[in-house]
CSV table of C-alpha atoms and ligand atoms in Angstrom, one decimal:
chain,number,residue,atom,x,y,z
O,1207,UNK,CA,-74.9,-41.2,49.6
O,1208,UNK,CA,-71.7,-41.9,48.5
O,1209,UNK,CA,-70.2,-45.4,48.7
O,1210,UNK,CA,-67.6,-45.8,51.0
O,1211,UNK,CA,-64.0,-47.1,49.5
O,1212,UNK,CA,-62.7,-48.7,52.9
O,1213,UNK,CA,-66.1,-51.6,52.2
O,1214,UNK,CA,-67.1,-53.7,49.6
O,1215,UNK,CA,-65.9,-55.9,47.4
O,1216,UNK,CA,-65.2,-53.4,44.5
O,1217,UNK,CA,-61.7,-54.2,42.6
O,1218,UNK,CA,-61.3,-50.7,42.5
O,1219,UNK,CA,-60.7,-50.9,46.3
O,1220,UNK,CA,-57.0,-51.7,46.9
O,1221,UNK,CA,-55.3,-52.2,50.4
O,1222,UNK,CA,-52.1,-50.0,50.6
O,1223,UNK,CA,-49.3,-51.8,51.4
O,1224,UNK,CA,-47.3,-51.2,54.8
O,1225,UNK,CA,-44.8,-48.7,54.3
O,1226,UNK,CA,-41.6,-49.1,56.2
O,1227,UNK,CA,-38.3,-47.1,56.6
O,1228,UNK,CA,-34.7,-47.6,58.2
O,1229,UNK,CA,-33.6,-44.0,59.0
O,1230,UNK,CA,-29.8,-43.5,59.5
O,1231,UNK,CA,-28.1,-40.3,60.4
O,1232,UNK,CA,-25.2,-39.7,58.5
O,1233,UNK,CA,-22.4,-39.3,61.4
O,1234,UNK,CA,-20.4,-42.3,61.1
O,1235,UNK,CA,-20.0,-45.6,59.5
O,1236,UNK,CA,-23.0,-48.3,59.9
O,1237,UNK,CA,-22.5,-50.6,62.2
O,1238,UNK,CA,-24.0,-54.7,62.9
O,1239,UNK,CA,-27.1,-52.9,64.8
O,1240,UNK,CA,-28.1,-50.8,61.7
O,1241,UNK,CA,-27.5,-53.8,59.5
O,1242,UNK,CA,-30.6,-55.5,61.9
O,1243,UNK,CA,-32.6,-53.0,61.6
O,1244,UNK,CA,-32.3,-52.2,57.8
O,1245,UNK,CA,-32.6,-55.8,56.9
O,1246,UNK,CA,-35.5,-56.5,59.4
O,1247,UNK,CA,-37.6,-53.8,57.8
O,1248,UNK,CA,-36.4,-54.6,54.2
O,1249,UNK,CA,-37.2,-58.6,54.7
O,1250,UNK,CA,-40.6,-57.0,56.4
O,1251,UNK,CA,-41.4,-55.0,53.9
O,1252,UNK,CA,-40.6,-57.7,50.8
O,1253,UNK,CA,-42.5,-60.4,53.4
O,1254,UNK,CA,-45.6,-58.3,53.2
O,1255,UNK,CA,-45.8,-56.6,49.7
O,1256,UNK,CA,-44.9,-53.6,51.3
O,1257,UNK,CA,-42.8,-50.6,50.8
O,1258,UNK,CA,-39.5,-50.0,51.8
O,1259,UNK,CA,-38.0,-46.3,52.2
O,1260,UNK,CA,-34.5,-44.6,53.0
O,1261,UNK,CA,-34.5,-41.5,55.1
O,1262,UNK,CA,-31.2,-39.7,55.9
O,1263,UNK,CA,-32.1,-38.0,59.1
O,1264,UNK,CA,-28.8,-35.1,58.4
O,1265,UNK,CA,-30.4,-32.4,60.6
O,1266,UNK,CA,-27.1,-32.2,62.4
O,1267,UNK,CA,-24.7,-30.0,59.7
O,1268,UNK,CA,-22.0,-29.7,62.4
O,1269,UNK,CA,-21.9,-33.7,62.5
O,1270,UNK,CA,-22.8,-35.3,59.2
O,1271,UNK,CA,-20.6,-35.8,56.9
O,1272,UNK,CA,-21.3,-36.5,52.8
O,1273,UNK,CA,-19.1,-39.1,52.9
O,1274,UNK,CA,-20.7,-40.8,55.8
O,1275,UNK,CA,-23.7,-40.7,53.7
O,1276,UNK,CA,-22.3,-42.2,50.6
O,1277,UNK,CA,-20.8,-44.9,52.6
O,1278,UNK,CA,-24.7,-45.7,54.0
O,1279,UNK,CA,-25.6,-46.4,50.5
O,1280,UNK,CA,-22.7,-48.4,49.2
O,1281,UNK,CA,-23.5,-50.4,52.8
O,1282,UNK,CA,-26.5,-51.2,52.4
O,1283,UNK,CA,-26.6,-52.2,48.6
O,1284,UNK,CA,-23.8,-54.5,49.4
O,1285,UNK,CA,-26.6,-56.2,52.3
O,1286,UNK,CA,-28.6,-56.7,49.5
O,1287,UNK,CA,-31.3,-53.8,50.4
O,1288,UNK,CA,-32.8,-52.2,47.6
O,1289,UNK,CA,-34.9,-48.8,48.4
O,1290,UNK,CA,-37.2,-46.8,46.6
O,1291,UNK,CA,-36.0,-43.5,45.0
O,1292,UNK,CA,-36.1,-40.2,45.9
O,1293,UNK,CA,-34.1,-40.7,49.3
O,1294,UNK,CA,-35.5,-38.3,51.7
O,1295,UNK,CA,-32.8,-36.0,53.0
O,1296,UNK,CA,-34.0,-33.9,56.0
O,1297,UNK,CA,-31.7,-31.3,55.8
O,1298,UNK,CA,-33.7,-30.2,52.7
O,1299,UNK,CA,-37.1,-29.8,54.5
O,1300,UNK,CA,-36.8,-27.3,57.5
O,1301,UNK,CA,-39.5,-25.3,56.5
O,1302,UNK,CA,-41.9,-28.7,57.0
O,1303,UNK,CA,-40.6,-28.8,60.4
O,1304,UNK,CA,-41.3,-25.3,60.6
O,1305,UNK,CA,-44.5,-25.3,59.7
O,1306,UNK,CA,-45.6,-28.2,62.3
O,1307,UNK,CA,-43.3,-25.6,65.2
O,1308,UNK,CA,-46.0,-23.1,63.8
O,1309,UNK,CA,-49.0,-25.4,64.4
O,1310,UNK,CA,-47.9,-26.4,67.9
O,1311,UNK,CA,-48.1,-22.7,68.4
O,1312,UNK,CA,-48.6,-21.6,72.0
O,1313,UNK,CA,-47.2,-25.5,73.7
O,1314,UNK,CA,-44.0,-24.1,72.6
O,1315,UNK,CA,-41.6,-21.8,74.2
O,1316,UNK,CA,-38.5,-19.8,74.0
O,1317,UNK,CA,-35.9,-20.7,76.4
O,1318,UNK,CA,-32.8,-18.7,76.1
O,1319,UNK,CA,-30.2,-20.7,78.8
O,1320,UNK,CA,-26.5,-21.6,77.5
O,1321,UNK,CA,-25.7,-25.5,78.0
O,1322,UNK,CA,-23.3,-23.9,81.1
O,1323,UNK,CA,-26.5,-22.2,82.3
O,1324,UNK,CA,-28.6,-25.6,82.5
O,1325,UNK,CA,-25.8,-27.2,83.8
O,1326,UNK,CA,-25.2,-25.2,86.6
O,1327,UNK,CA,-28.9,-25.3,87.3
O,1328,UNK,CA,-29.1,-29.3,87.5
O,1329,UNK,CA,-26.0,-29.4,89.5
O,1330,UNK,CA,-27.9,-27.0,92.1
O,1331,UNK,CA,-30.8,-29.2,91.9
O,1332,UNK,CA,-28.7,-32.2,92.4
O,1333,UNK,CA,-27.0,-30.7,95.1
O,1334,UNK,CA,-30.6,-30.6,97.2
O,1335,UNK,CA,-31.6,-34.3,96.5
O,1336,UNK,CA,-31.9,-36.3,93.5
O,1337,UNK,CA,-33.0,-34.7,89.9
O,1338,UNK,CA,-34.9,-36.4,87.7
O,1339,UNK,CA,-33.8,-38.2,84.4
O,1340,UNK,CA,-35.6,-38.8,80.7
O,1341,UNK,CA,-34.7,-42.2,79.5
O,1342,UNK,CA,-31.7,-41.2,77.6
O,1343,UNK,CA,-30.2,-40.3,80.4
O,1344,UNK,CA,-30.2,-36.4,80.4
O,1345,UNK,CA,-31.4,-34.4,83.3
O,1346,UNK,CA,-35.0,-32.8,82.5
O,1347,UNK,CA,-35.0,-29.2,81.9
O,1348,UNK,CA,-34.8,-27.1,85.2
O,1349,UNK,CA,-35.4,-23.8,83.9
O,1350,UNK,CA,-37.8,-21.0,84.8
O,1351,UNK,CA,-38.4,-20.2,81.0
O,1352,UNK,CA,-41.9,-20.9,80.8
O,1353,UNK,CA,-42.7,-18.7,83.3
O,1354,UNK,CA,-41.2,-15.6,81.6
O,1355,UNK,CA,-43.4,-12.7,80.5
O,1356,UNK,CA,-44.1,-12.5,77.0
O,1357,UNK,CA,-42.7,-9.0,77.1
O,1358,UNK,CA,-39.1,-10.3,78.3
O,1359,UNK,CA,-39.3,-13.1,75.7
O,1360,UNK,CA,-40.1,-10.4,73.0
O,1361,UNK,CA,-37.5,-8.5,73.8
O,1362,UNK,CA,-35.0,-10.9,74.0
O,1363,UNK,CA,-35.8,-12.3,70.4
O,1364,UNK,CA,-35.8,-9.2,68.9
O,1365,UNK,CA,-31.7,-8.6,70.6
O,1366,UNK,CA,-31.2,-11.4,68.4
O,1367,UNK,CA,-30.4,-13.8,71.6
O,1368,UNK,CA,-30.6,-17.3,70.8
O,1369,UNK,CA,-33.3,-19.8,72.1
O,1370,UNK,CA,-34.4,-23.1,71.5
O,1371,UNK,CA,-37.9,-24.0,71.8
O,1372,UNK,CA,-39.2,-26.6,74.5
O,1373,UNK,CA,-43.0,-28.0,75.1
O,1374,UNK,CA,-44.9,-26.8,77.2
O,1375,UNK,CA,-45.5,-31.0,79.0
O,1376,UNK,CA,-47.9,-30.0,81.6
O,1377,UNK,CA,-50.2,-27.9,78.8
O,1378,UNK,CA,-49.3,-31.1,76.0
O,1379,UNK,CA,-50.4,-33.9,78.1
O,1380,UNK,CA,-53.6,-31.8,79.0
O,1381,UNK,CA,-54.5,-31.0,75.9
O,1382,UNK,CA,-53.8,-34.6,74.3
O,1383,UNK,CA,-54.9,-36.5,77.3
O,1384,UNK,CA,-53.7,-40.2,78.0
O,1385,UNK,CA,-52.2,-41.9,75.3
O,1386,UNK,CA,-50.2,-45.5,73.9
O,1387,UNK,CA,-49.3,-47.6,71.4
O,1388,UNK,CA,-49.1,-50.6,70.2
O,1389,UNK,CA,-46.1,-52.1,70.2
O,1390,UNK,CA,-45.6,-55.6,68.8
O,1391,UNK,CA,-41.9,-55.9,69.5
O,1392,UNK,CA,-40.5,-55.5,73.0
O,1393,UNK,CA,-39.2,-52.4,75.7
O,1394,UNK,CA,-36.6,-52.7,77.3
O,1395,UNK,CA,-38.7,-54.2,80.5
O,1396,UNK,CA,-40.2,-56.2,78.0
O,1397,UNK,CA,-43.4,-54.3,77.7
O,1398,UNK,CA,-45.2,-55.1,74.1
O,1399,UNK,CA,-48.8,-55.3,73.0
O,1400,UNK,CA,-50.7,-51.6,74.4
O,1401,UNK,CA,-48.0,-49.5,75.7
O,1402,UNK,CA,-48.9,-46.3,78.0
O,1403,UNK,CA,-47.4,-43.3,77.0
O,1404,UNK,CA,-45.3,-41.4,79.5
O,1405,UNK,CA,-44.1,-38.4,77.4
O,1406,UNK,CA,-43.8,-36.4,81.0
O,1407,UNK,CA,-40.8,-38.4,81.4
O,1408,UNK,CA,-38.9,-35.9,78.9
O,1409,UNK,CA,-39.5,-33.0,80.6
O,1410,UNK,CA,-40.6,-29.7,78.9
O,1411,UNK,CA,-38.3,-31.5,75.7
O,1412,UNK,CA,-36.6,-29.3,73.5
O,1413,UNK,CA,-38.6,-29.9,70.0
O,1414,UNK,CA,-36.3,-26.7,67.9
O,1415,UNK,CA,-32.7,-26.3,69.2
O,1416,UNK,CA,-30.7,-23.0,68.6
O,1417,UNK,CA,-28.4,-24.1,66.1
O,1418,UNK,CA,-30.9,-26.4,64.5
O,1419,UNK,CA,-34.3,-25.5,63.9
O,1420,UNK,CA,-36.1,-28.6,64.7
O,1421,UNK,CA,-35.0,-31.7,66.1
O,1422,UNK,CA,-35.3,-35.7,66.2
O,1423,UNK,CA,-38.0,-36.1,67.9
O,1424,UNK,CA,-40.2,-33.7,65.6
O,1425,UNK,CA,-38.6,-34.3,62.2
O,1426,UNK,CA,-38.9,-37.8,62.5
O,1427,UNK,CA,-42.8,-37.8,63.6
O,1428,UNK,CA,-43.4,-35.4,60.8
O,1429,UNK,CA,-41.5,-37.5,58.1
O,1430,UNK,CA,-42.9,-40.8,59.3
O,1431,UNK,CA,-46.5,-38.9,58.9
O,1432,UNK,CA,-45.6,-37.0,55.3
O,1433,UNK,CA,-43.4,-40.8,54.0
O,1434,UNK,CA,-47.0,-42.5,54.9
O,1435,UNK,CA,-45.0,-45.1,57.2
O,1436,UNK,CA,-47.3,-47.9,58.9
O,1437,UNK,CA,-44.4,-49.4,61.0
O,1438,UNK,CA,-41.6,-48.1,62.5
O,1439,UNK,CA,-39.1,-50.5,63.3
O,1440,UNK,CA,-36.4,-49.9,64.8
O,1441,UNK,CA,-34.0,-50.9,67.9
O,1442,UNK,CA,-35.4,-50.7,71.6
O,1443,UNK,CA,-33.0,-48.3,72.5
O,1444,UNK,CA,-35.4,-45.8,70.8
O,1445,UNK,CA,-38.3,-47.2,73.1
O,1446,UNK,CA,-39.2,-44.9,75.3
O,1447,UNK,CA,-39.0,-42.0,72.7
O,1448,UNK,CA,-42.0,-43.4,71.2
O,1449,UNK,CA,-44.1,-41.9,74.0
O,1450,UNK,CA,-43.0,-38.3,72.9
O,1451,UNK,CA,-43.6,-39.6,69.5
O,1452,UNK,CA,-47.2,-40.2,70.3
O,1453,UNK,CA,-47.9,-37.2,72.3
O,1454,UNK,CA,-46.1,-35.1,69.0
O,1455,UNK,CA,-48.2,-37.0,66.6
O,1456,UNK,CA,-51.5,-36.8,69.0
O,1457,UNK,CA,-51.1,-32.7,69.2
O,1458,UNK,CA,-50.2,-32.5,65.4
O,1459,UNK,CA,-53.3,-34.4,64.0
O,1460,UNK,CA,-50.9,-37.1,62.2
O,1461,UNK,CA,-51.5,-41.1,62.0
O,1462,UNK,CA,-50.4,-43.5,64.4
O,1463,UNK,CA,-47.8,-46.2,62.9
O,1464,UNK,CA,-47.9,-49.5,64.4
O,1465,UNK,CA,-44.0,-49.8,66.5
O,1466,UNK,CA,-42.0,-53.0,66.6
O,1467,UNK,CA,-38.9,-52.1,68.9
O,1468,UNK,CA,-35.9,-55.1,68.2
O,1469,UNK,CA,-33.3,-56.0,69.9
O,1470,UNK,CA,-30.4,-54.7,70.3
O,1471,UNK,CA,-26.6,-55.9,69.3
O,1472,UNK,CA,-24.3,-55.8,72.1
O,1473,UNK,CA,-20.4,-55.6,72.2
O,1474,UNK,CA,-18.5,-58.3,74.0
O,1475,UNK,CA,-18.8,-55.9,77.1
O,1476,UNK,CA,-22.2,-55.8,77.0
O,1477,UNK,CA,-22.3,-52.3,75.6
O,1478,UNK,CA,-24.5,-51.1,72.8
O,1479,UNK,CA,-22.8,-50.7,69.0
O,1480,UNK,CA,-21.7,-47.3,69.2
O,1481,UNK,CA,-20.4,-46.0,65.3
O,1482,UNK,CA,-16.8,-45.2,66.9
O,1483,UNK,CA,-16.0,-48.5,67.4
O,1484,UNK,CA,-14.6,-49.9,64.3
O,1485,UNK,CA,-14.7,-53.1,64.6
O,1486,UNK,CA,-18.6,-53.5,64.1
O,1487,UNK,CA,-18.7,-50.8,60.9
O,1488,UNK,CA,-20.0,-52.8,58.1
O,1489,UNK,CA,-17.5,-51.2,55.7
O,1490,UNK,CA,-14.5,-52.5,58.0
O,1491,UNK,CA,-15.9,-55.8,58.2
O,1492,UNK,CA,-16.3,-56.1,54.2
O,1493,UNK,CA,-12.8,-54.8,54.3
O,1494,UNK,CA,-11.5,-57.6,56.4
O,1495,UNK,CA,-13.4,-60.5,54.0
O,1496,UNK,CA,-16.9,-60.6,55.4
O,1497,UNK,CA,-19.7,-61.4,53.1
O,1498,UNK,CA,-23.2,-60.5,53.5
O,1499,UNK,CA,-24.0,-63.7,54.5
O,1500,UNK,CA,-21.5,-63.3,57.2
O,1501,UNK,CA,-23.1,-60.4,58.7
O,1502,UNK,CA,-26.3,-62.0,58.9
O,1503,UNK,CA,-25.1,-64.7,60.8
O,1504,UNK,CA,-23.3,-62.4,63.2
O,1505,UNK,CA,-26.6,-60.4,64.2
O,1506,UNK,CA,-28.5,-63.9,63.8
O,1507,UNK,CA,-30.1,-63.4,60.8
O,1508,UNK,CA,-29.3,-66.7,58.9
G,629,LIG,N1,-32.0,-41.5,63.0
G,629,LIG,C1,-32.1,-42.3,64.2
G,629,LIG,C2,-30.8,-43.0,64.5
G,629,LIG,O1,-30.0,-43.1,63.6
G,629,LIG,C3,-33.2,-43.3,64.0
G,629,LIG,C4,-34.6,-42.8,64.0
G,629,LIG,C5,-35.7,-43.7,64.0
G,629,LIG,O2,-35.6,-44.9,63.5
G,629,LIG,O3,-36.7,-43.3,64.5
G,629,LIG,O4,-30.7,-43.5,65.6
């Protein structure tokens, strides 16, 4: 029999330290709520021995921007925040995200509709009664694509049309069965401790679009899985996407991290930081004469 490593009193057995990560997308200047959530999982990580990664989460060529990205680092060095290198760039690992595509296998398919197309197809809906939503806001997919035969869909990849690739959420949830997490920040409704899942509230979600071959939701559940990361902490408007997240991770055999969703920072209207408004980017607030110290009074940090 071997001896297990998890037991025992053996020095050679070592906890691993929490792993955590802030992961910007480099598509404009960071604002106040970025500076909460990088500091939160830096002072997090420091608190608890941990680890502390960057991910640049640049899937999107036609939006980032290199200088965006140099400006995240001079940003956050100026907080203070020191991370460990290499920086993970997910524009360099498409065929990762690739491969997990190729492992979901048959819950994926091929929908070939124009954004006109969908459109048109909501408005329809809408126009018979009310369509449903998925928490960003966007109306679920009301396409016939998963119907089509495999012939058709054959055909039309091989007349090089594009398609993007959605779940299949009825054949998902059946195959993962129920699911949550535990979440030991707060929703938006203020749910926290075991969370139920609710991934059919994104529809038949688009996992690989058709000018991107992968997409938040998967990249970021296969990088948390490949970085190692324990928590994942980040702000609550990202709450409910934890449920596809667990139903991603479930049907891709990857770990569960532990989620701590904070608060968000508001503007004086009540709206949440968006990274066109000026006033909250970090580099236009150093500009002006803020310190660090300044900053982490503002998002009540001090
Ligand atoms: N890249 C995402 C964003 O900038 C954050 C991803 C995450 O923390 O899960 O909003």
């Amino acid at each position: 029999m071997h001896k297990r490593w998890t037991h025992g009193s053996s020095p050679r057995v070592r906890k691993m330290p929490p792993v955590f990560r802030f992961a910007p997308s480099p598509n404009g200047y960071l604002h106040l709520g970025h500076a909460l959530s990088a500091l939160l999982n830096f002072q997090m990580a420091r608190a608890s021995g941990g680890r502390f990664l960057l991910r640049i989460e640049d899937i999107d060529a036609t939006r980032c921007r290199p200088e965006y990205e140099s400006a995240i680092y001079e940003d956050l060095a100026w907080l203070g925040i020191a991370w460990e290198q290499p920086v993970r760039r997910q524009s360099e690992h498409f065929d990762v995200y690739a491969q997990a595509l190729r492992t979901l296998g048959s819950l994926l398919y091929p929908s070939f509709e124009s954004r006109g197309e969908i459109a048109r197809l909501v408005a329809e809906r809408e126009g018979q009664g009310s369509w449903p939503r998925d928490p960003d806001g966007a109306p679920l997919y009301p396409g016939m694509a998963r119907s089509l035969p495999e012939a058709e869909r054959a055909k039309r990849i091989a007349s090089g049309e594009p398609y993007a690739l959605r779940l299949d959420m009825g054949r998902a949830l059946a195959q993962a069965g129920p699911l949550a997490w535990h979440e030991t920040g707060a929703g938006p409704g203020g749910e926290t401790g075991t969370v139920v899942a609710r991934p059919e509230a994104w529809g038949d979600a688009v996992l690989a679009r058709k000018d991107i071959p992968t997409s938040y939701h998967l990249a970021v559940v296969v990088d948390d899985a490949l970085q190692g990361v324990t928590h994942v902490v980040r702000g609550r408007d990202l709450f409910w996407s934890t449920s596809l997240h667990r139903l991603l991770q479930t049907l891709l055999a990857l770990p569960e991290p532990v989620y701590l969703h904070h608060r968000l920072i508001l503007d004086s209207a009540g709206r949440k930081l968006s990274k066109s408004t000026r006033a909250t980017a970090l580099r236009d607030l150093r500009e002006s004469g803020q310190k660090p110290s300044d900053i982490k009074r503002l998002i009540g940090l001090d």
